[in-house]
Amino acid sequence: MRNHSCWFQSIEDPKYKYDIGEILYRCPNTGSLLEVEHNVKELKKDSPEYWKNLFDSRYRKQSWPYGSGVWGKKEWVVPFVEDKNIVSMYEGGTNLFWADKYGKQIGVEDLWIKMCGNSHTGSFKDLGMTVLVSAVKQIISNGTEIRALACASTGDTSAALSAYCAAAGLKSIVFLPRNKVSVAQLVQPLANGASVISLDTDFDGCMKIVQEVCKKQQIYLANSINSLRIEGQKTISIELCQQFDWAIPDWVIIPGGNLGNISALGKGFLMLKDMGLISKLPRLVCAQSQNANPLYQSYLNNFETFEPVLAKTTLANAIQIGDPVSVNKAIKILKEFDGIVEQASEEELASASARVDLTGTFNCPHTGVAITAFEKLVNNKVIKKTDKVVVISTAHGLKFVDFKINYHLEKLSEISNKFSNHPIEVEASTDKVMQILDSKVL
Ligand SMILES: *Cc1c(COP(=O)(O)O)cnc(C)c1O
């Protein structure tokens, strides 16, 4: 048996390392974010071929929990969690949608959309939450008392936290900005029995309060400032390469808000390269809503400064974040990947989302933000027509039906109706129907 181990480490100064069983969100010495580091020397005792074969042999099989896209890579994720403490609902294994029809319209035919929202609670947040909740069960079984898990959320984190806590038999408390999440996003934590605290503030306001609350009362913080979540989310990159038979895309484009996911995406690719499973890195693009674009602003001055912004309302509500917790990790990653930050206006994201749906998806507004970035980079000839491109779709469109229906019924103010499609109301008579079909449909 190999001794696979991992620990927390300061992202500012690697000499500060901490036991992975401790409850830590930031480095007590430097105040910086933490990341989980693995004993790569030990992992490298097995060859790249060994790891590819192991991951492939487990992928989407029914043997619990290793059929999960996350737990199939357990040795690279959180080897310290014993199987009996794993809370898994078959994460990952999501469709890599071949977007050839839409790709042809744009002129980039090797185009893929990774449907991370086709998952248990409908967003990629499941990938990180299965790891975090399982780690908490491990900490509890090691003898530490934890009374509840809590998060601030723009909707999807709270859905994932409450589902995994319900399955684990743990208490969850979610802080939501009042009237700023969709009905689907509000109802998920309610259905899973979470305590839903609705606050008259925005996401950034909720985030401040939950961090204060979690300093007291043995309440465990489940936001992506918690580096355990990033370990689960980094399996997106591993799974992507696996789905391409270990080929590497040229570009991966992802929408970013709190900037945990772009950090995770990069961390996954770096580990694949370090372990010898891939030989080069893709370029990464982080796409922001123009109404909440602090990273884009910072990119414009080569990341020399970073200023939080007051996030304005955006249709892409899960990334309506002005003061992203993981900004330092994200900037570090973007520099390593020759990364680009793009932005999308409300008009651009709504049109892009609708346009791609016309080729068979049902995507969310955040995917529209990423699609916009893709189109802009193709137009600027930064992305070449022959490049292999992956767009990360972060949530299921069914969580955002208000956005979708309002677009198609043309109820979104200041958004054009380029791709809208509304019901045709006709008298219930075959003649009338035939007339309409002749004049409008056929
Ligand atoms: C959380 C979320 C994002 C943003 O991810 P970050 O890690 O906060 O950058 C994007 N899209 C959806 C649908 C999300 O739920």
Short mmCIF file of C-alpha atoms and ligand atoms in Angstrom, two decimals:
data_model
loop_
_atom_site.label_atom_id
_atom_site.label_comp_id
_atom_site.label_asym_id
_atom_site.label_seq_id
_atom_site.Cartn_x
_atom_site.Cartn_y
_atom_site.Cartn_z
CA MET A 1 0.00 0.00 0.00
CA ARG A 2 1.33 3.42 -0.93
CA ASN A 3 1.09 6.16 1.66
CA HIS A 4 -0.79 8.87 -0.21
CA SER A 5 -1.07 11.96 1.91
CA CYS A 6 -1.99 15.60 1.63
CA TRP A 7 -1.91 18.72 3.79
CA PHE A 8 -2.95 22.38 3.79
CA GLN A 9 -0.34 24.88 2.67
CA SER A 10 -0.29 28.69 2.49
CA ILE A 11 -0.46 29.92 -1.11
CA GLU A 12 1.86 32.78 -0.14
CA ASP A 13 4.55 30.90 1.68
CA PRO A 14 4.86 27.12 1.22
CA LYS A 15 6.79 26.77 4.44
CA TYR A 16 3.48 27.04 6.31
CA LYS A 17 1.91 23.60 6.23
CA TYR A 18 -0.96 22.31 8.35
CA ASP A 19 -2.59 18.98 9.09
CA ILE A 20 -5.44 18.23 6.69
CA GLY A 21 -7.65 17.19 9.63
CA GLU A 22 -7.61 20.70 11.11
CA ILE A 23 -10.45 23.13 10.53
CA LEU A 24 -8.73 25.90 8.61
CA TYR A 25 -9.90 28.31 5.93
CA ARG A 26 -6.95 30.69 5.85
CA CYS A 27 -3.31 30.41 6.82
CA PRO A 28 -3.06 31.46 10.49
CA ASN A 29 0.45 32.84 9.86
CA THR A 30 0.11 34.76 6.62
CA GLY A 31 -3.66 35.26 6.43
CA SER A 32 -3.51 34.01 2.83
CA LEU A 33 -5.72 31.38 1.26
CA LEU A 34 -4.73 27.76 1.70
CA GLU A 35 -4.41 25.05 -0.86
CA VAL A 36 -4.30 21.30 -0.51
CA GLU A 37 -0.89 19.91 -1.45
CA HIS A 38 -0.28 16.28 -2.27
CA ASN A 39 2.72 14.07 -1.74
CA VAL A 40 3.49 14.01 -5.45
CA LYS A 41 6.73 12.09 -4.91
CA GLU A 42 4.73 9.21 -3.50
CA LEU A 43 2.08 9.45 -6.23
CA LYS A 44 4.82 9.40 -8.87
CA LYS A 45 5.96 5.96 -7.71
CA ASP A 46 3.20 4.81 -10.04
CA SER A 47 3.55 5.63 -13.72
CA PRO A 48 1.35 7.94 -15.78
CA GLU A 49 0.03 4.83 -17.55
CA TYR A 50 -0.91 3.30 -14.19
CA TRP A 51 -2.96 6.35 -13.26
CA LYS A 52 -4.66 6.62 -16.64
CA ASN A 53 -5.62 2.95 -16.49
CA LEU A 54 -6.81 3.19 -12.91
CA PHE A 55 -8.95 6.27 -13.59
CA ASP A 56 -10.34 4.74 -16.80
CA SER A 57 -11.12 1.42 -15.09
CA ARG A 58 -13.26 3.18 -12.50
CA TYR A 59 -14.92 5.83 -14.65
CA ARG A 60 -18.74 5.67 -14.59
CA LYS A 61 -18.76 2.15 -13.18
CA GLN A 62 -21.31 1.18 -10.56
CA SER A 63 -18.82 0.25 -7.84
CA TRP A 64 -19.52 2.78 -5.11
CA PRO A 65 -17.96 5.32 -4.65
CA TYR A 66 -15.28 4.95 -7.34
CA GLY A 67 -17.66 5.25 -10.29
CA SER A 68 -18.05 8.92 -9.29
CA GLY A 69 -15.93 11.24 -11.44
CA VAL A 70 -14.52 12.71 -8.23
CA TRP A 71 -13.95 9.60 -6.12
CA GLY A 72 -12.51 7.69 -9.05
CA LYS A 73 -9.56 10.08 -8.56
CA LYS A 74 -9.57 9.85 -4.77
CA GLU A 75 -5.78 9.40 -4.40
CA TRP A 76 -5.27 12.79 -6.09
CA VAL A 77 -8.11 14.49 -4.24
CA VAL A 78 -8.50 13.66 -0.54
CA PRO A 79 -6.82 10.33 0.20
CA PHE A 80 -7.33 10.84 3.97
CA VAL A 81 -11.10 10.33 3.82
CA GLU A 82 -12.02 6.74 4.65
CA ASP A 83 -14.54 5.17 2.29
CA LYS A 84 -17.11 4.80 5.09
CA ASN A 85 -17.21 8.59 5.45
CA ILE A 86 -17.66 9.37 1.77
CA VAL A 87 -20.93 11.08 0.89
CA SER A 88 -21.23 10.58 -2.85
CA MET A 89 -24.11 10.96 -5.25
CA TYR A 90 -22.24 9.98 -8.40
CA GLU A 91 -20.64 13.31 -9.22
CA GLY A 92 -18.96 14.14 -12.51
CA GLY A 93 -19.16 11.87 -15.51
CA THR A 94 -21.00 14.71 -17.24
CA ASN A 95 -21.58 14.89 -20.95
CA LEU A 96 -18.90 16.46 -23.10
CA PHE A 97 -21.34 17.82 -25.66
CA TRP A 98 -19.95 17.93 -29.17
CA ALA A 99 -21.07 21.39 -30.26
CA ASP A 100 -20.38 20.76 -33.93
CA LYS A 101 -23.52 22.47 -35.22
CA TYR A 102 -22.92 25.70 -33.34
CA GLY A 103 -19.18 25.35 -33.99
CA LYS A 104 -19.80 25.26 -37.73
CA GLN A 105 -21.73 28.54 -37.47
CA ILE A 106 -18.71 30.16 -35.83
CA GLY A 107 -16.14 28.31 -37.91
CA VAL A 108 -14.54 26.34 -35.06
CA GLU A 109 -15.54 22.73 -35.49
CA ASP A 110 -13.53 21.08 -32.73
CA LEU A 111 -15.79 22.70 -30.14
CA TRP A 112 -17.11 21.00 -27.01
CA ILE A 113 -19.33 22.10 -24.16
CA LYS A 114 -18.70 20.34 -20.87
CA MET A 115 -22.16 20.06 -19.32
CA CYS A 116 -21.19 20.28 -15.65
CA GLY A 117 -24.77 21.19 -14.74
CA ASN A 118 -26.10 17.76 -15.76
CA SER A 119 -25.46 16.55 -12.26
CA HIS A 120 -27.12 15.75 -8.96
CA THR A 121 -28.11 19.29 -7.93
CA GLY A 122 -27.74 20.83 -11.37
CA SER A 123 -24.41 22.63 -11.14
CA PHE A 124 -20.69 21.86 -10.95
CA LYS A 125 -20.83 22.71 -7.24
CA ASP A 126 -21.50 19.01 -6.54
CA LEU A 127 -17.89 18.21 -7.45
CA GLY A 128 -16.53 20.26 -4.58
CA MET A 129 -19.33 19.66 -2.12
CA THR A 130 -19.02 15.86 -2.11
CA VAL A 131 -15.40 16.30 -1.02
CA LEU A 132 -16.11 18.94 1.60
CA VAL A 133 -19.02 17.11 3.24
CA SER A 134 -17.12 13.80 3.20
CA ALA A 135 -14.11 15.50 4.81
CA VAL A 136 -16.39 16.91 7.51
CA LYS A 137 -17.72 13.41 8.22
CA GLN A 138 -14.12 12.26 8.53
CA ILE A 139 -13.29 15.11 10.93
CA ILE A 140 -16.36 14.27 13.02
CA SER A 141 -15.48 10.58 13.10
CA ASN A 142 -11.98 11.58 14.28
CA GLY A 143 -13.65 13.12 17.34
CA THR A 144 -14.18 16.82 16.56
CA GLU A 145 -17.63 18.28 17.17
CA ILE A 146 -19.24 20.12 14.23
CA ARG A 147 -22.80 21.28 14.79
CA ALA A 148 -23.68 22.48 11.29
CA LEU A 149 -22.26 23.43 7.90
CA ALA A 150 -22.96 26.87 6.47
CA CYS A 151 -22.45 28.82 3.28
CA ALA A 152 -23.30 32.08 1.58
CA SER A 153 -24.60 31.45 -1.88
CA THR A 154 -25.84 32.92 -5.10
CA GLY A 155 -27.94 29.75 -5.31
CA ASP A 156 -25.97 26.76 -6.49
CA THR A 157 -23.62 26.31 -3.55
CA SER A 158 -26.58 26.23 -1.18
CA ALA A 159 -28.34 23.59 -3.28
CA ALA A 160 -25.28 21.36 -3.26
CA LEU A 161 -24.52 21.89 0.43
CA SER A 162 -28.05 21.11 1.53
CA ALA A 163 -28.33 17.97 -0.62
CA TYR A 164 -25.03 16.50 0.58
CA CYS A 165 -25.79 17.40 4.21
CA ALA A 166 -29.23 15.82 3.94
CA ALA A 167 -27.67 12.62 2.61
CA ALA A 168 -25.02 12.68 5.35
CA GLY A 169 -27.46 13.45 8.16
CA LEU A 170 -25.75 16.76 8.94
CA LYS A 171 -27.35 20.14 9.59
CA SER A 172 -26.96 22.83 6.92
CA ILE A 173 -27.51 26.60 7.13
CA VAL A 174 -27.53 28.66 3.95
CA PHE A 175 -27.38 32.44 3.63
CA LEU A 176 -29.02 33.81 0.50
CA PRO A 177 -29.39 37.38 -0.77
CA ARG A 178 -33.14 38.03 -0.59
CA ASN A 179 -34.89 38.15 -3.99
CA LYS A 180 -31.64 37.62 -5.87
CA VAL A 181 -31.80 33.88 -6.53
CA SER A 182 -34.12 31.96 -8.84
CA VAL A 183 -37.13 30.04 -7.53
CA ALA A 184 -35.40 26.76 -8.40
CA GLN A 185 -32.34 27.82 -6.45
CA LEU A 186 -34.43 28.80 -3.43
CA VAL A 187 -36.52 25.66 -3.41
CA GLN A 188 -33.65 23.18 -3.50
CA PRO A 189 -32.27 23.96 -0.02
CA LEU A 190 -35.81 24.25 1.34
CA ALA A 191 -36.64 20.78 0.00
CA ASN A 192 -33.47 19.30 1.46
CA GLY A 193 -34.28 20.63 4.91
CA ALA A 194 -31.63 23.33 5.19
CA SER A 195 -32.17 26.35 7.39
CA VAL A 196 -32.46 29.10 4.81
CA ILE A 197 -31.51 32.54 6.08
CA SER A 198 -32.64 35.22 3.66
CA LEU A 199 -30.73 38.49 4.04
CA ASP A 200 -31.41 41.94 2.68
CA THR A 201 -28.01 42.27 1.06
CA ASP A 202 -26.05 40.93 -1.89
CA PHE A 203 -23.80 37.85 -2.09
CA ASP A 204 -20.77 39.78 -0.84
CA GLY A 205 -22.80 40.86 2.21
CA CYS A 206 -23.87 37.26 2.91
CA MET A 207 -20.26 36.11 2.58
CA LYS A 208 -19.08 38.56 5.26
CA ILE A 209 -21.76 37.41 7.69
CA VAL A 210 -21.23 33.68 7.18
CA GLN A 211 -17.50 34.04 7.78
CA GLU A 212 -18.23 35.76 11.10
CA VAL A 213 -20.81 33.14 12.08
CA CYS A 214 -18.39 30.31 11.30
CA LYS A 215 -15.78 31.68 13.68
CA LYS A 216 -18.14 30.73 16.49
CA GLN A 217 -20.48 27.90 17.46
CA GLN A 218 -18.61 25.03 15.74
CA ILE A 219 -20.21 25.86 12.42
CA TYR A 220 -18.15 24.71 9.47
CA LEU A 221 -17.69 27.04 6.46
CA ALA A 222 -18.57 25.45 3.12
CA ASN A 223 -17.76 28.28 0.70
CA SER A 224 -15.02 27.88 -1.88
CA ILE A 225 -12.59 29.83 0.31
CA ASN A 226 -12.40 26.34 1.83
CA SER A 227 -9.69 24.66 -0.21
CA LEU A 228 -11.25 21.19 0.13
CA ARG A 229 -13.92 22.25 -2.36
CA ILE A 230 -11.25 23.14 -4.91
CA GLU A 231 -9.84 19.61 -4.69
CA GLY A 232 -13.11 18.14 -5.87
CA GLN A 233 -13.63 20.77 -8.55
CA LYS A 234 -10.17 20.23 -9.99
CA THR A 235 -11.34 16.81 -11.23
CA ILE A 236 -13.10 18.71 -14.08
CA SER A 237 -9.71 19.00 -15.83
CA ILE A 238 -8.81 15.38 -15.25
CA GLU A 239 -12.18 14.19 -16.50
CA LEU A 240 -11.95 16.43 -19.57
CA CYS A 241 -8.62 14.94 -20.64
CA GLN A 242 -9.94 11.48 -19.85
CA GLN A 243 -12.95 12.07 -22.12
CA PHE A 244 -10.58 13.09 -24.91
CA ASP A 245 -8.56 9.88 -24.38
CA TRP A 246 -5.94 11.99 -22.62
CA ALA A 247 -5.63 14.53 -25.42
CA ILE A 248 -5.37 18.17 -24.31
CA PRO A 249 -7.66 20.94 -25.53
CA ASP A 250 -6.04 24.17 -26.74
CA TRP A 251 -8.51 26.34 -24.84
CA VAL A 252 -10.82 25.98 -21.86
CA ILE A 253 -13.28 28.81 -21.22
CA ILE A 254 -15.08 29.09 -17.91
CA PRO A 255 -17.35 31.70 -16.31
CA GLY A 256 -15.99 33.13 -13.06
CA GLY A 257 -17.51 34.86 -10.03
CA ASN A 258 -15.89 34.00 -6.72
CA LEU A 259 -13.06 32.55 -8.83
CA GLY A 260 -12.75 29.19 -7.10
CA ASN A 261 -13.59 27.24 -10.22
CA ILE A 262 -11.02 28.85 -12.52
CA SER A 263 -8.45 28.17 -9.80
CA ALA A 264 -9.59 24.54 -9.56
CA LEU A 265 -9.50 24.07 -13.32
CA GLY A 266 -5.90 25.27 -13.44
CA LYS A 267 -4.89 23.21 -10.41
CA GLY A 268 -6.20 20.06 -12.09
CA PHE A 269 -4.24 20.67 -15.27
CA LEU A 270 -1.06 21.49 -13.34
CA MET A 271 -1.31 18.22 -11.45
CA LEU A 272 -1.89 16.26 -14.65
CA LYS A 273 1.23 17.81 -16.15
CA ASP A 274 3.30 17.37 -13.01
CA MET A 275 2.29 13.70 -12.88
CA GLY A 276 3.21 13.22 -16.53
CA LEU A 277 -0.28 12.39 -17.81
CA ILE A 278 -0.24 15.36 -20.19
CA SER A 279 2.67 17.11 -21.84
CA LYS A 280 1.41 20.67 -22.30
CA LEU A 281 -1.14 23.00 -20.77
CA PRO A 282 -4.20 24.49 -22.45
CA ARG A 283 -4.79 28.24 -22.36
CA LEU A 284 -7.49 29.26 -19.91
CA VAL A 285 -10.09 31.97 -20.31
CA CYS A 286 -12.11 33.32 -17.43
CA ALA A 287 -15.34 35.01 -18.53
CA GLN A 288 -17.08 37.57 -16.35
CA SER A 289 -20.32 39.46 -16.55
CA GLN A 290 -19.64 43.10 -17.41
CA ASN A 291 -21.82 44.01 -14.42
CA ALA A 292 -19.53 42.16 -12.00
CA ASN A 293 -16.11 42.28 -13.61
CA PRO A 294 -13.36 43.02 -11.06
CA LEU A 295 -11.04 40.38 -12.53
CA TYR A 296 -11.53 41.74 -16.03
CA GLN A 297 -10.61 45.23 -14.80
CA SER A 298 -7.49 43.84 -13.19
CA TYR A 299 -6.59 41.90 -16.35
CA LEU A 300 -6.69 45.16 -18.31
CA ASN A 301 -3.75 46.38 -16.25
CA ASN A 302 -1.87 43.08 -16.38
CA PHE A 303 -3.07 42.12 -12.89
CA GLU A 304 -0.87 44.83 -11.40
CA THR A 305 -3.71 45.97 -9.17
CA PHE A 306 -6.96 44.45 -8.10
CA GLU A 307 -9.94 46.46 -6.85
CA PRO A 308 -13.22 44.88 -5.73
CA VAL A 309 -16.27 46.42 -7.40
CA LEU A 310 -19.89 46.82 -6.33
CA ALA A 311 -21.52 44.04 -8.37
CA LYS A 312 -24.51 45.25 -10.35
CA THR A 313 -27.51 43.09 -11.12
CA THR A 314 -26.83 40.62 -13.89
CA LEU A 315 -28.84 37.85 -15.52
CA ALA A 316 -25.85 35.65 -14.70
CA ASN A 317 -26.74 35.83 -11.00
CA ALA A 318 -24.40 33.06 -9.82
CA ILE A 319 -21.44 35.24 -10.79
CA GLN A 320 -22.79 38.52 -9.45
CA ILE A 321 -19.81 38.91 -7.14
CA GLY A 322 -17.75 42.07 -6.72
CA ASP A 323 -15.22 40.95 -4.14
CA PRO A 324 -14.14 37.41 -5.10
CA VAL A 325 -12.62 35.36 -2.32
CA SER A 326 -10.26 33.33 -4.54
CA VAL A 327 -8.88 36.21 -6.57
CA ASN A 328 -5.24 35.60 -5.62
CA LYS A 329 -5.42 31.96 -6.62
CA ALA A 330 -7.14 32.85 -9.88
CA ILE A 331 -4.55 35.45 -10.87
CA LYS A 332 -1.73 33.05 -10.10
CA ILE A 333 -3.35 30.39 -12.29
CA LEU A 334 -4.13 32.77 -15.14
CA LYS A 335 -0.50 33.91 -15.23
CA GLU A 336 0.71 30.31 -15.41
CA PHE A 337 -1.67 29.45 -18.24
CA ASP A 338 -1.12 32.56 -20.37
CA GLY A 339 -4.71 33.22 -19.44
CA ILE A 340 -7.22 35.71 -20.74
CA VAL A 341 -10.15 37.42 -19.04
CA GLU A 342 -13.12 38.45 -21.14
CA GLN A 343 -16.47 39.98 -20.29
CA ALA A 344 -20.05 39.83 -21.56
CA SER A 345 -22.77 42.46 -21.47
CA GLU A 346 -26.35 41.47 -20.61
CA GLU A 347 -27.27 41.65 -24.29
CA GLU A 348 -24.30 39.50 -25.30
CA LEU A 349 -24.82 36.79 -22.72
CA ALA A 350 -28.56 36.49 -23.35
CA SER A 351 -28.12 36.29 -27.13
CA ALA A 352 -25.24 33.83 -26.90
CA SER A 353 -27.16 31.56 -24.56
CA ALA A 354 -30.23 31.56 -26.83
CA ARG A 355 -28.19 31.08 -29.97
CA VAL A 356 -26.48 27.96 -28.66
CA ASP A 357 -29.81 26.55 -27.43
CA LEU A 358 -30.95 26.68 -31.05
CA THR A 359 -28.34 23.99 -31.71
CA GLY A 360 -29.68 21.63 -29.06
CA THR A 361 -28.51 22.67 -25.58
CA PHE A 362 -30.55 24.19 -22.77
CA ASN A 363 -27.86 26.25 -21.13
CA CYS A 364 -27.68 28.71 -18.24
CA PRO A 365 -26.85 32.45 -18.41
CA HIS A 366 -23.32 31.84 -17.07
CA THR A 367 -22.69 29.53 -20.00
CA GLY A 368 -23.87 32.47 -22.14
CA VAL A 369 -21.09 34.55 -20.59
CA ALA A 370 -18.49 31.91 -21.49
CA ILE A 371 -19.91 31.51 -25.01
CA THR A 372 -19.64 35.28 -25.51
CA ALA A 373 -15.98 35.17 -24.52
CA PHE A 374 -15.46 32.33 -26.99
CA GLU A 375 -17.06 34.28 -29.85
CA LYS A 376 -15.06 37.42 -29.06
CA LEU A 377 -11.78 35.53 -29.06
CA VAL A 378 -12.62 33.83 -32.35
CA ASN A 379 -13.51 37.20 -33.87
CA ASN A 380 -10.21 38.66 -32.64
CA LYS A 381 -8.42 35.65 -34.16
CA VAL A 382 -6.94 34.77 -30.79
CA ILE A 383 -8.68 31.40 -30.97
CA LYS A 384 -7.85 29.79 -34.32
CA LYS A 385 -10.39 27.91 -36.42
CA THR A 386 -8.48 24.65 -36.02
CA ASP A 387 -8.15 24.89 -32.23
CA LYS A 388 -9.74 22.37 -29.91
CA VAL A 389 -11.94 24.39 -27.57
CA VAL A 390 -13.93 23.46 -24.48
CA VAL A 391 -16.53 25.75 -22.96
CA ILE A 392 -17.48 24.87 -19.40
CA SER A 393 -21.23 25.01 -18.85
CA THR A 394 -21.61 25.48 -15.12
CA ALA A 395 -25.30 24.88 -14.40
CA HIS A 396 -28.38 23.31 -15.90
CA GLY A 397 -30.66 25.68 -17.81
CA LEU A 398 -33.67 24.31 -15.94
CA LYS A 399 -32.49 26.21 -12.87
CA PHE A 400 -32.89 29.45 -14.80
CA VAL A 401 -36.28 29.14 -16.46
CA ASP A 402 -37.25 32.69 -15.45
CA PHE A 403 -34.35 34.01 -17.49
CA LYS A 404 -35.15 31.70 -20.38
CA ILE A 405 -38.87 32.37 -20.57
CA ASN A 406 -38.50 36.11 -20.10
CA TYR A 407 -36.01 36.15 -22.95
CA HIS A 408 -38.31 34.29 -25.29
CA LEU A 409 -41.38 36.31 -24.28
CA GLU A 410 -39.27 39.44 -24.78
CA LYS A 411 -39.78 40.65 -21.25
CA LEU A 412 -36.15 41.43 -20.52
CA SER A 413 -35.66 45.16 -20.74
CA GLU A 414 -32.97 46.42 -23.09
CA ILE A 415 -32.28 42.96 -24.51
CA SER A 416 -32.87 42.43 -28.22
CA ASN A 417 -35.01 39.56 -29.49
CA LYS A 418 -32.55 38.19 -32.05
CA PHE A 419 -33.14 34.54 -31.15
CA SER A 420 -36.43 34.66 -29.27
CA ASN A 421 -39.25 32.27 -30.04
CA HIS A 422 -42.72 32.65 -28.60
CA PRO A 423 -45.80 30.47 -28.53
CA ILE A 424 -48.19 31.02 -31.42
CA GLU A 425 -51.73 31.35 -30.11
CA VAL A 426 -54.31 29.97 -32.49
CA GLU A 427 -57.96 29.09 -32.34
CA ALA A 428 -58.46 25.34 -31.84
CA SER A 429 -59.50 24.66 -35.42
CA THR A 430 -57.61 22.57 -37.99
CA ASP A 431 -58.17 25.17 -40.72
CA LYS A 432 -56.77 27.98 -38.63
CA VAL A 433 -53.83 25.84 -37.60
CA MET A 434 -53.09 24.93 -41.23
CA GLN A 435 -53.23 28.60 -42.20
CA ILE A 436 -50.73 29.52 -39.51
CA LEU A 437 -48.42 26.64 -40.41
CA ASP A 438 -48.47 27.70 -44.04
CA SER A 439 -47.86 31.35 -43.35
CA LYS A 440 -45.48 31.22 -40.38
CA VAL A 441 -43.89 27.83 -39.88
CA LEU A 442 -43.33 25.87 -43.06
C1 LIG B 1 -20.68 29.13 -8.66
C2 LIG B 1 -21.00 29.30 -10.07
C3 LIG B 1 -20.16 29.96 -10.97
C4 LIG B 1 -18.90 30.64 -10.54
O1 LIG B 1 -17.91 29.84 -9.96
P1 LIG B 1 -16.82 30.54 -9.03
O2 LIG B 1 -16.03 29.45 -8.48
O3 LIG B 1 -17.60 31.29 -7.99
O4 LIG B 1 -16.06 31.47 -9.90
C5 LIG B 1 -20.49 30.01 -12.30
N1 LIG B 1 -21.65 29.49 -12.74
C6 LIG B 1 -22.49 28.86 -11.91
C7 LIG B 1 -23.75 28.32 -12.47
C8 LIG B 1 -22.21 28.75 -10.56
O5 LIG B 1 -23.07 28.14 -9.74
#
